CSV table of C-alpha atoms in Angstrom, one decimal:
chain,number,residue,atom,x,y,z
J,4,UNK,CA,300.8,130.0,180.0
J,5,UNK,CA,300.0,131.2,176.0
J,6,UNK,CA,302.3,133.0,173.7
J,7,UNK,CA,300.8,135.7,172.3
J,8,UNK,CA,301.5,136.8,168.6
J,9,UNK,CA,301.1,139.7,167.1
J,10,UNK,CA,299.6,140.3,163.8
J,11,UNK,CA,302.2,140.1,160.8
J,12,UNK,CA,302.0,140.3,157.4
J,13,UNK,CA,302.6,142.8,154.1
J,14,UNK,CA,299.9,145.6,154.7
J,15,UNK,CA,297.9,146.2,150.6
J,16,UNK,CA,298.5,150.1,149.3
J,17,UNK,CA,295.3,150.9,147.6
J,18,UNK,CA,293.3,153.9,146.6
J,19,UNK,CA,290.2,155.0,148.5
J,20,UNK,CA,288.2,154.5,145.1
J,21,UNK,CA,289.0,151.0,144.7
J,22,UNK,CA,287.9,150.1,148.4
J,23,UNK,CA,284.7,151.9,148.8
J,24,UNK,CA,282.3,154.3,146.6
J,25,UNK,CA,279.6,156.9,147.0
J,26,UNK,CA,276.3,155.4,147.6
J,27,UNK,CA,274.2,157.7,145.1
J,28,UNK,CA,271.0,156.3,145.5
J,29,UNK,CA,268.9,159.4,145.9
J,30,UNK,CA,265.2,159.9,146.9
J,31,UNK,CA,262.6,162.0,147.7
J,32,UNK,CA,261.7,162.1,151.4
J,33,UNK,CA,258.0,161.8,150.3
J,34,UNK,CA,258.7,158.6,148.5
J,35,UNK,CA,260.4,156.9,151.6
J,36,UNK,CA,258.3,156.0,155.4
J,37,UNK,CA,257.7,159.2,157.1
J,38,UNK,CA,259.7,157.9,160.1
J,39,UNK,CA,262.5,157.2,158.1
J,40,UNK,CA,265.6,158.5,159.8
J,41,UNK,CA,267.3,161.8,158.2
J,42,UNK,CA,270.5,163.2,159.1
J,43,UNK,CA,271.4,166.3,158.1
J,44,UNK,CA,275.2,168.1,158.8
J,45,UNK,CA,274.2,169.5,161.9
J,46,UNK,CA,273.1,166.4,163.4
J,47,UNK,CA,276.7,164.6,163.5
J,48,UNK,CA,279.1,166.4,166.0
J,49,UNK,CA,282.2,168.1,164.8
J,50,UNK,CA,285.3,166.0,165.8
J,51,UNK,CA,283.5,163.3,167.3
J,52,UNK,CA,281.7,161.0,165.3
J,53,UNK,CA,278.1,161.3,167.4
J,54,UNK,CA,274.7,161.9,165.8
J,55,UNK,CA,273.8,164.4,168.4
J,56,UNK,CA,270.4,164.6,167.1
J,57,UNK,CA,268.3,163.7,163.9
J,58,UNK,CA,264.8,164.3,162.2
J,59,UNK,CA,262.7,162.1,160.0
J,60,UNK,CA,261.9,162.0,156.4
J,61,UNK,CA,258.3,163.3,157.3
J,62,UNK,CA,260.2,166.9,158.4
J,63,UNK,CA,262.5,166.8,155.1
J,64,UNK,CA,262.4,168.1,151.8
J,65,UNK,CA,265.1,168.4,148.9
J,66,UNK,CA,266.7,165.0,147.3
J,67,UNK,CA,268.2,162.8,149.9
J,68,UNK,CA,270.9,159.7,149.8
J,69,UNK,CA,270.1,156.7,151.5
J,70,UNK,CA,272.4,154.9,153.6
J,71,UNK,CA,272.3,151.9,155.1
J,72,UNK,CA,273.5,149.7,158.3
J,73,UNK,CA,277.3,150.0,157.8
J,74,UNK,CA,277.7,152.8,155.8
J,75,UNK,CA,280.1,155.7,157.1
J,76,UNK,CA,279.0,159.3,156.4
J,77,UNK,CA,281.2,161.6,155.4
J,78,UNK,CA,280.0,165.3,156.1
J,79,UNK,CA,281.8,167.0,152.3
J,80,UNK,CA,280.4,170.0,152.9
J,81,UNK,CA,283.0,172.4,155.1
J,82,UNK,CA,285.0,169.5,155.8
J,83,UNK,CA,287.0,171.1,158.3
J,84,UNK,CA,284.0,170.7,160.2
J,85,UNK,CA,285.3,166.8,160.9
J,86,UNK,CA,281.4,165.4,160.6
J,87,UNK,CA,281.8,161.9,160.5
J,88,UNK,CA,279.6,158.8,161.4
J,89,UNK,CA,279.4,155.3,161.4
J,90,UNK,CA,275.4,154.3,160.2
J,91,UNK,CA,274.1,152.1,163.2
J,92,UNK,CA,271.0,152.0,161.5
J,93,UNK,CA,269.1,152.8,157.6
J,94,UNK,CA,268.0,155.9,156.6
J,95,UNK,CA,268.6,159.0,154.4
J,96,UNK,CA,270.8,161.9,155.1
J,97,UNK,CA,271.7,165.5,152.9
J,98,UNK,CA,273.6,165.3,149.5
J,99,UNK,CA,275.7,167.3,151.7
J,100,UNK,CA,276.7,164.3,153.3
J,101,UNK,CA,278.4,161.0,151.3
J,102,UNK,CA,277.3,158.1,152.6
J,103,UNK,CA,280.2,155.7,152.0
J,104,UNK,CA,279.6,152.2,150.9
J,105,UNK,CA,282.6,149.5,151.4
J,106,UNK,CA,283.8,146.8,149.0
J,107,UNK,CA,282.9,144.1,152.3
J,108,UNK,CA,285.4,141.8,150.6
J,109,UNK,CA,288.4,144.1,151.2
J,110,UNK,CA,287.7,146.5,153.9
J,111,UNK,CA,285.9,146.6,157.0
J,112,UNK,CA,283.3,149.4,157.3
J,113,UNK,CA,284.8,149.8,161.2
J,114,UNK,CA,287.9,150.5,159.8
J,115,UNK,CA,287.1,153.2,157.4
J,116,UNK,CA,285.6,154.9,159.5
J,117,UNK,CA,288.6,154.9,161.4
J,118,UNK,CA,290.3,156.3,158.1
J,119,UNK,CA,288.2,159.2,158.0
J,120,UNK,CA,288.9,160.6,161.3
J,121,UNK,CA,292.6,160.9,160.3
J,122,UNK,CA,294.2,164.3,159.8
J,123,UNK,CA,295.6,162.9,156.7
J,124,UNK,CA,292.1,162.5,155.2
J,125,UNK,CA,291.2,165.5,155.9
J,126,UNK,CA,294.0,167.3,155.1
J,127,UNK,CA,293.1,166.0,151.3
J,128,UNK,CA,289.1,166.6,152.2
J,129,UNK,CA,290.1,170.1,152.3
J,130,UNK,CA,291.3,170.5,149.1
J,131,UNK,CA,288.1,171.5,148.0
J,132,UNK,CA,286.1,173.6,145.5
J,133,UNK,CA,284.2,176.5,146.1
J,134,UNK,CA,284.9,179.6,148.2
J,135,UNK,CA,282.0,180.2,150.4
J,136,UNK,CA,280.2,176.8,150.5
J,137,UNK,CA,283.7,174.6,150.2
J,138,UNK,CA,282.8,171.1,148.8
J,139,UNK,CA,285.1,168.1,148.9
J,140,UNK,CA,285.8,166.9,145.5
J,141,UNK,CA,285.6,163.0,144.8
J,142,UNK,CA,287.6,163.2,142.3
J,143,UNK,CA,290.7,163.9,144.6
J,144,UNK,CA,289.5,161.8,147.7
J,145,UNK,CA,289.1,158.9,145.6
J,146,UNK,CA,293.0,158.8,144.9
J,147,UNK,CA,293.4,159.0,148.7
J,148,UNK,CA,296.3,156.2,149.6
J,149,UNK,CA,294.9,153.7,152.3
J,150,UNK,CA,296.7,151.0,153.9
J,151,UNK,CA,295.0,148.1,154.5
J,152,UNK,CA,296.2,144.8,156.6
J,153,UNK,CA,293.7,141.8,156.7
J,154,UNK,CA,290.4,141.8,157.5
J,155,UNK,CA,290.8,140.2,161.0
J,156,UNK,CA,293.8,142.9,161.9
J,157,UNK,CA,291.3,145.9,160.5
J,158,UNK,CA,288.7,144.1,162.6
J,159,UNK,CA,291.0,144.3,166.0
J,160,UNK,CA,292.1,148.0,165.0
J,161,UNK,CA,289.1,149.1,164.3
J,162,UNK,CA,287.4,147.2,167.9
J,163,UNK,CA,290.4,149.3,169.9
J,164,UNK,CA,290.2,152.5,168.5
J,165,UNK,CA,286.2,152.1,169.4
J,166,UNK,CA,286.9,151.6,172.9
J,167,UNK,CA,289.0,154.4,172.7
J,168,UNK,CA,285.8,156.4,171.6
J,169,UNK,CA,283.4,154.7,174.1
J,170,UNK,CA,286.1,156.5,177.1
J,171,UNK,CA,285.4,160.1,175.3
J,172,UNK,CA,282.0,159.6,175.1
J,173,UNK,CA,281.6,158.9,178.5
J,174,UNK,CA,283.5,161.5,179.7
J,175,UNK,CA,281.3,163.9,177.2
J,176,UNK,CA,278.4,162.8,178.5
J,177,UNK,CA,279.5,163.0,182.6
J,178,UNK,CA,280.8,166.9,181.3
J,179,UNK,CA,277.5,168.0,180.1
J,180,UNK,CA,275.9,166.0,183.2
J,181,UNK,CA,278.1,168.1,185.5
J,182,UNK,CA,277.6,171.3,183.3
J,183,UNK,CA,273.8,171.1,183.8
J,184,UNK,CA,274.3,170.3,187.7
J,185,UNK,CA,275.9,173.8,187.8
J,186,UNK,CA,273.8,175.7,185.9
J,187,UNK,CA,270.9,174.0,188.5
J,188,UNK,CA,272.8,174.9,191.3
J,189,UNK,CA,273.6,178.7,189.7
J,190,UNK,CA,269.6,179.4,189.7
J,191,UNK,CA,269.1,177.8,193.0
J,192,UNK,CA,272.2,179.7,194.6
J,193,UNK,CA,272.3,183.0,192.9
J,194,UNK,CA,268.5,183.7,193.1
J,195,UNK,CA,268.4,182.9,196.9
J,196,UNK,CA,266.2,180.2,196.2
J,197,UNK,CA,268.0,177.8,197.9
J,198,UNK,CA,270.7,179.0,200.8
J,199,UNK,CA,274.0,177.8,202.1
J,200,UNK,CA,274.3,176.5,205.8
J,201,UNK,CA,274.8,179.4,207.8
J,202,UNK,CA,272.8,181.9,205.9
J,203,UNK,CA,269.6,183.6,206.4
J,204,UNK,CA,268.1,187.0,206.2
J,205,UNK,CA,266.9,189.4,203.3
J,206,UNK,CA,268.9,189.9,200.1
J,207,UNK,CA,269.3,194.1,199.7
J,208,UNK,CA,268.7,195.7,196.6
J,209,UNK,CA,271.2,197.5,194.8
J,210,UNK,CA,272.1,199.2,191.4
J,211,UNK,CA,275.4,198.3,189.4
J,212,UNK,CA,275.9,202.3,189.3
J,213,UNK,CA,275.6,202.0,193.4
J,214,UNK,CA,278.2,199.5,193.4
J,215,UNK,CA,280.8,200.1,191.2
J,216,UNK,CA,281.7,202.4,187.5
J,217,UNK,CA,282.1,201.6,184.1
J,218,UNK,CA,284.6,202.3,181.6
J,219,UNK,CA,285.4,201.4,177.7
J,220,UNK,CA,288.3,199.9,176.0
J,221,UNK,CA,290.8,200.8,173.6
J,222,UNK,CA,289.8,204.0,171.5
J,223,UNK,CA,291.3,205.9,168.8
J,224,UNK,CA,293.4,203.2,167.2
J,225,UNK,CA,294.4,202.3,163.8
J,226,UNK,CA,295.3,198.9,162.0
J,227,UNK,CA,298.8,199.8,162.4
J,228,UNK,CA,298.9,199.8,166.2
J,229,UNK,CA,297.9,196.3,166.3
J,230,UNK,CA,300.9,195.1,164.7
J,231,UNK,CA,302.4,194.1,167.2
J,232,UNK,CA,303.2,196.6,170.7
J,233,UNK,CA,304.0,197.3,173.9
J,234,UNK,CA,301.1,196.1,175.5
J,235,UNK,CA,298.6,193.6,175.7
J,236,UNK,CA,294.7,193.9,175.0
J,237,UNK,CA,291.6,191.2,176.4
J,238,UNK,CA,290.2,190.3,172.7
J,239,UNK,CA,286.4,189.9,172.5
J,240,UNK,CA,286.5,186.1,172.6
J,241,UNK,CA,288.6,186.2,176.1
J,242,UNK,CA,285.9,188.0,177.1
J,243,UNK,CA,283.3,185.3,176.4
J,244,UNK,CA,285.0,182.1,176.7
J,245,UNK,CA,285.7,181.9,180.7
J,246,UNK,CA,284.6,183.1,183.5
J,247,UNK,CA,288.1,183.8,185.0
J,248,UNK,CA,289.8,185.5,182.1
J,249,UNK,CA,292.7,182.8,180.2
J,250,UNK,CA,295.6,185.3,179.5
J,251,UNK,CA,295.8,183.4,176.4
J,252,UNK,CA,293.0,185.4,175.1
J,253,UNK,CA,294.9,189.0,174.8
J,254,UNK,CA,297.0,190.2,172.4
J,255,UNK,CA,299.5,192.9,171.2
J,256,UNK,CA,298.6,196.7,170.6
J,257,UNK,CA,301.1,199.6,171.2
J,258,UNK,CA,299.9,201.9,173.2
J,259,UNK,CA,302.4,205.5,173.1
J,260,UNK,CA,303.5,207.3,176.4
J,261,UNK,CA,300.9,209.3,178.1
J,262,UNK,CA,298.0,208.3,175.7
J,263,UNK,CA,294.7,208.1,177.7
J,264,UNK,CA,293.5,204.9,177.9
J,265,UNK,CA,291.9,202.4,180.5
J,266,UNK,CA,293.7,199.8,181.9
J,267,UNK,CA,292.1,196.9,182.9
J,268,UNK,CA,292.4,196.0,186.8
J,269,UNK,CA,292.5,192.4,189.0
J,270,UNK,CA,288.8,192.2,190.2
J,271,UNK,CA,287.4,194.4,186.9
J,272,UNK,CA,284.3,192.8,185.6
J,273,UNK,CA,284.2,192.7,181.4
J,274,UNK,CA,281.3,192.5,179.4
J,275,UNK,CA,280.9,192.4,175.5
J,276,UNK,CA,278.6,195.1,174.9
J,277,UNK,CA,277.1,194.0,171.3
J,278,UNK,CA,276.3,190.0,170.4
J,279,UNK,CA,274.5,188.7,167.3
J,280,UNK,CA,271.9,187.4,169.7
J,281,UNK,CA,270.5,188.6,172.6
J,282,UNK,CA,271.2,185.9,174.9
J,283,UNK,CA,274.6,186.3,174.0
J,284,UNK,CA,274.8,189.9,175.3
J,285,UNK,CA,276.9,191.2,178.4
J,286,UNK,CA,278.4,187.9,179.3
J,287,UNK,CA,280.3,189.1,182.5
J,288,UNK,CA,284.4,187.6,183.1
J,289,UNK,CA,286.5,188.1,185.7
J,290,UNK,CA,290.5,189.5,185.8
J,291,UNK,CA,291.6,187.2,188.1
J,292,UNK,CA,295.4,189.1,188.4
J,293,UNK,CA,296.9,192.1,188.2
J,294,UNK,CA,299.2,193.0,185.4
J,295,UNK,CA,300.8,195.6,183.8
J,296,UNK,CA,299.5,197.4,180.5
J,297,UNK,CA,296.6,195.8,180.1
J,298,UNK,CA,293.9,197.2,178.1
J,299,UNK,CA,290.4,195.8,176.4
J,300,UNK,CA,289.3,195.8,173.3
J,301,UNK,CA,286.7,198.3,171.9
J,302,UNK,CA,284.0,196.1,171.6
J,303,UNK,CA,283.6,195.4,175.2
J,304,UNK,CA,283.2,197.3,178.5
J,305,UNK,CA,284.8,197.4,181.8
J,306,UNK,CA,283.2,197.5,185.4
J,307,UNK,CA,285.4,198.2,188.6
J,308,UNK,CA,283.5,197.8,192.0
J,309,UNK,CA,284.6,200.1,194.4
J,310,UNK,CA,284.5,198.0,197.7
J,311,UNK,CA,285.3,194.3,196.7
J,312,UNK,CA,285.2,193.0,200.0
J,313,UNK,CA,281.4,193.9,200.3
J,314,UNK,CA,280.6,192.9,196.3
J,315,UNK,CA,282.7,190.3,195.3
J,316,UNK,CA,283.6,190.4,191.3
J,317,UNK,CA,283.2,186.9,191.0
J,318,UNK,CA,280.1,186.9,192.1
J,319,UNK,CA,278.8,189.0,189.7
J,320,UNK,CA,280.7,187.3,187.1
J,321,UNK,CA,278.4,184.2,187.6
J,322,UNK,CA,275.7,185.8,188.1
J,323,UNK,CA,275.5,187.3,184.7
J,324,UNK,CA,276.5,183.8,182.9
J,325,UNK,CA,273.6,182.4,185.3
J,326,UNK,CA,270.5,182.2,183.9
J,327,UNK,CA,268.5,185.3,185.5
J,328,UNK,CA,271.7,187.3,184.2
J,329,UNK,CA,270.8,186.3,180.9
J,330,UNK,CA,267.2,187.0,181.2
J,331,UNK,CA,268.1,190.8,182.3
J,332,UNK,CA,270.4,191.1,179.4
J,333,UNK,CA,268.1,189.5,176.8
J,334,UNK,CA,265.1,191.8,178.0
J,335,UNK,CA,267.9,194.7,177.7
J,336,UNK,CA,269.2,194.1,174.2
J,337,UNK,CA,268.4,196.8,171.8
J,338,UNK,CA,269.0,196.0,168.0
J,339,UNK,CA,267.7,194.1,164.9
J,340,UNK,CA,270.7,191.8,163.0
J,341,UNK,CA,273.3,193.0,165.8
J,342,UNK,CA,272.2,193.6,169.7
J,343,UNK,CA,273.9,196.6,171.4
J,344,UNK,CA,273.4,197.6,175.4
J,345,UNK,CA,272.5,201.0,176.7
J,346,UNK,CA,275.7,201.6,179.5
J,347,UNK,CA,272.9,203.8,181.2
J,348,UNK,CA,270.9,200.9,181.4
J,349,UNK,CA,273.1,198.8,183.0
J,350,UNK,CA,273.8,201.5,185.9
J,351,UNK,CA,270.5,201.5,186.5
J,352,UNK,CA,270.1,197.5,186.8
J,353,UNK,CA,268.6,196.9,190.3
J,354,UNK,CA,269.2,193.6,191.6
J,355,UNK,CA,269.1,191.1,194.6
J,356,UNK,CA,272.6,190.8,196.3
J,357,UNK,CA,273.3,188.6,199.8
J,358,UNK,CA,276.2,189.6,202.2
J,359,UNK,CA,279.8,189.7,201.1
J,360,UNK,CA,280.4,186.2,203.0
J,361,UNK,CA,277.5,184.6,201.5
J,362,UNK,CA,278.9,186.0,197.6
J,363,UNK,CA,282.0,184.0,198.8
J,364,UNK,CA,280.5,181.1,200.0
J,365,UNK,CA,278.4,180.9,196.5
J,366,UNK,CA,281.3,181.6,194.3
J,367,UNK,CA,283.4,179.1,196.3
J,368,UNK,CA,280.9,176.3,195.4
J,369,UNK,CA,280.5,177.4,191.7
J,370,UNK,CA,284.3,177.6,191.7
J,371,UNK,CA,284.7,174.0,193.1
J,372,UNK,CA,282.2,172.6,190.2
J,373,UNK,CA,284.3,174.6,187.7
J,374,UNK,CA,287.8,173.2,188.9
J,375,UNK,CA,285.8,169.5,188.4
J,376,UNK,CA,284.5,170.4,185.2
J,377,UNK,CA,288.1,171.9,184.0
J,378,UNK,CA,289.6,168.4,185.3
J,379,UNK,CA,287.3,166.1,183.6
J,380,UNK,CA,287.9,168.3,180.5
J,381,UNK,CA,291.5,168.0,180.7
J,382,UNK,CA,291.4,164.4,180.9
J,383,UNK,CA,288.9,164.3,178.0
J,384,UNK,CA,291.3,165.9,176.2
J,385,UNK,CA,294.3,164.1,176.9
J,386,UNK,CA,292.1,160.6,175.9
J,387,UNK,CA,291.7,162.2,172.4
J,388,UNK,CA,295.7,163.0,172.0
J,389,UNK,CA,296.3,159.7,173.0
J,390,UNK,CA,294.0,158.1,170.4
J,391,UNK,CA,295.3,160.7,167.6
J,392,UNK,CA,298.9,158.8,168.6
J,393,UNK,CA,297.3,155.1,168.3
J,394,UNK,CA,296.0,156.1,165.2
J,395,UNK,CA,299.1,157.2,164.0
J,396,UNK,CA,300.6,153.9,164.9
J,397,UNK,CA,297.7,151.4,164.4
J,398,UNK,CA,296.9,152.8,160.9
J,399,UNK,CA,300.0,152.9,159.0
J,400,UNK,CA,301.0,149.5,161.2
J,401,UNK,CA,304.5,151.0,162.9
J,402,UNK,CA,302.5,149.2,165.7
J,403,UNK,CA,300.6,145.7,165.4
J,404,UNK,CA,298.5,144.5,168.1
J,405,UNK,CA,298.5,141.2,169.5
J,406,UNK,CA,296.1,138.4,167.5
J,407,UNK,CA,293.4,137.8,170.0
J,408,UNK,CA,292.8,134.1,171.1
J,409,UNK,CA,290.7,131.5,169.9
């Protein structure tokens, strides 16, 4: 049995500017092969180091930076978005991205890629200049302190962290696949194109105004009413985020005794009454529990179903989040820069609706899918947290890896 030995020896302390520099090779897109890879800021994922999409020089304008395989690309514009990528091919990129080339005698590029992901690196990167378009300052970043082990240990650390990244990326891909399957299932089940076993017969046509009644959010409130308070209200974001309301998306408001305000009750559907894009108008969420003194923000409206045995609130929340519901709301959107919807139009909406039993069966299928996706997201988030802890230990030398056997 072999004796496993851990890496040992002192680490060197260096400044970033001593081990890496910006590859300041500017070029115009028309001066390179039109098929050359072009990376813009929006092509890089936030906080995951993935190149989500790309373009080519043929469709690019303005001066670009060249980069080469092994360069670490770092988004200097709005660095709080945490955009970084270890280039696996040559190309050009926007000048809002720094292509960092390493001194290969001192640092491995994959190790530097791990360094730029740390909270400490981003904390310093956020010491930027510019208010509306904050950019990271190289004269500041070049003094960032980096601890360097031997090249062999650098590569070992980078390999371990890369393996964890592989697991995170695989979970992201699986989550995306499950979401796509859910969307396809919603399209089939919420339109009646596919019927669950045991269900047949025609769906009935009903107007929303026959199913329930609309109520408004908070009114007559001033800024001081939202500085603490004796009650809670559902935020605008809370309505958008989840199909079943997450109570973490509530804030405090003061409601005086006897004040005329509409309370949110269990089973109520909540909708945003305005949005910046027509496709995001009136995204439904359902209140899943009964709470006292709960109200709704003034930019949303509530819908209370009269007979919750015949018309299942969660079914309607899924319906209005699905492609059919989105298409209906998109058609009803009014406005130019900001889109709104008439409540009278909402009341007049006529939907094809299955029986209460079929509604329950459909929501059970979709709820199970949501639970599976939520479990995967929780697993991914836990893996990300583990990686952050590993980085804190491995990139500072607090924990040393076992040397690979030769």
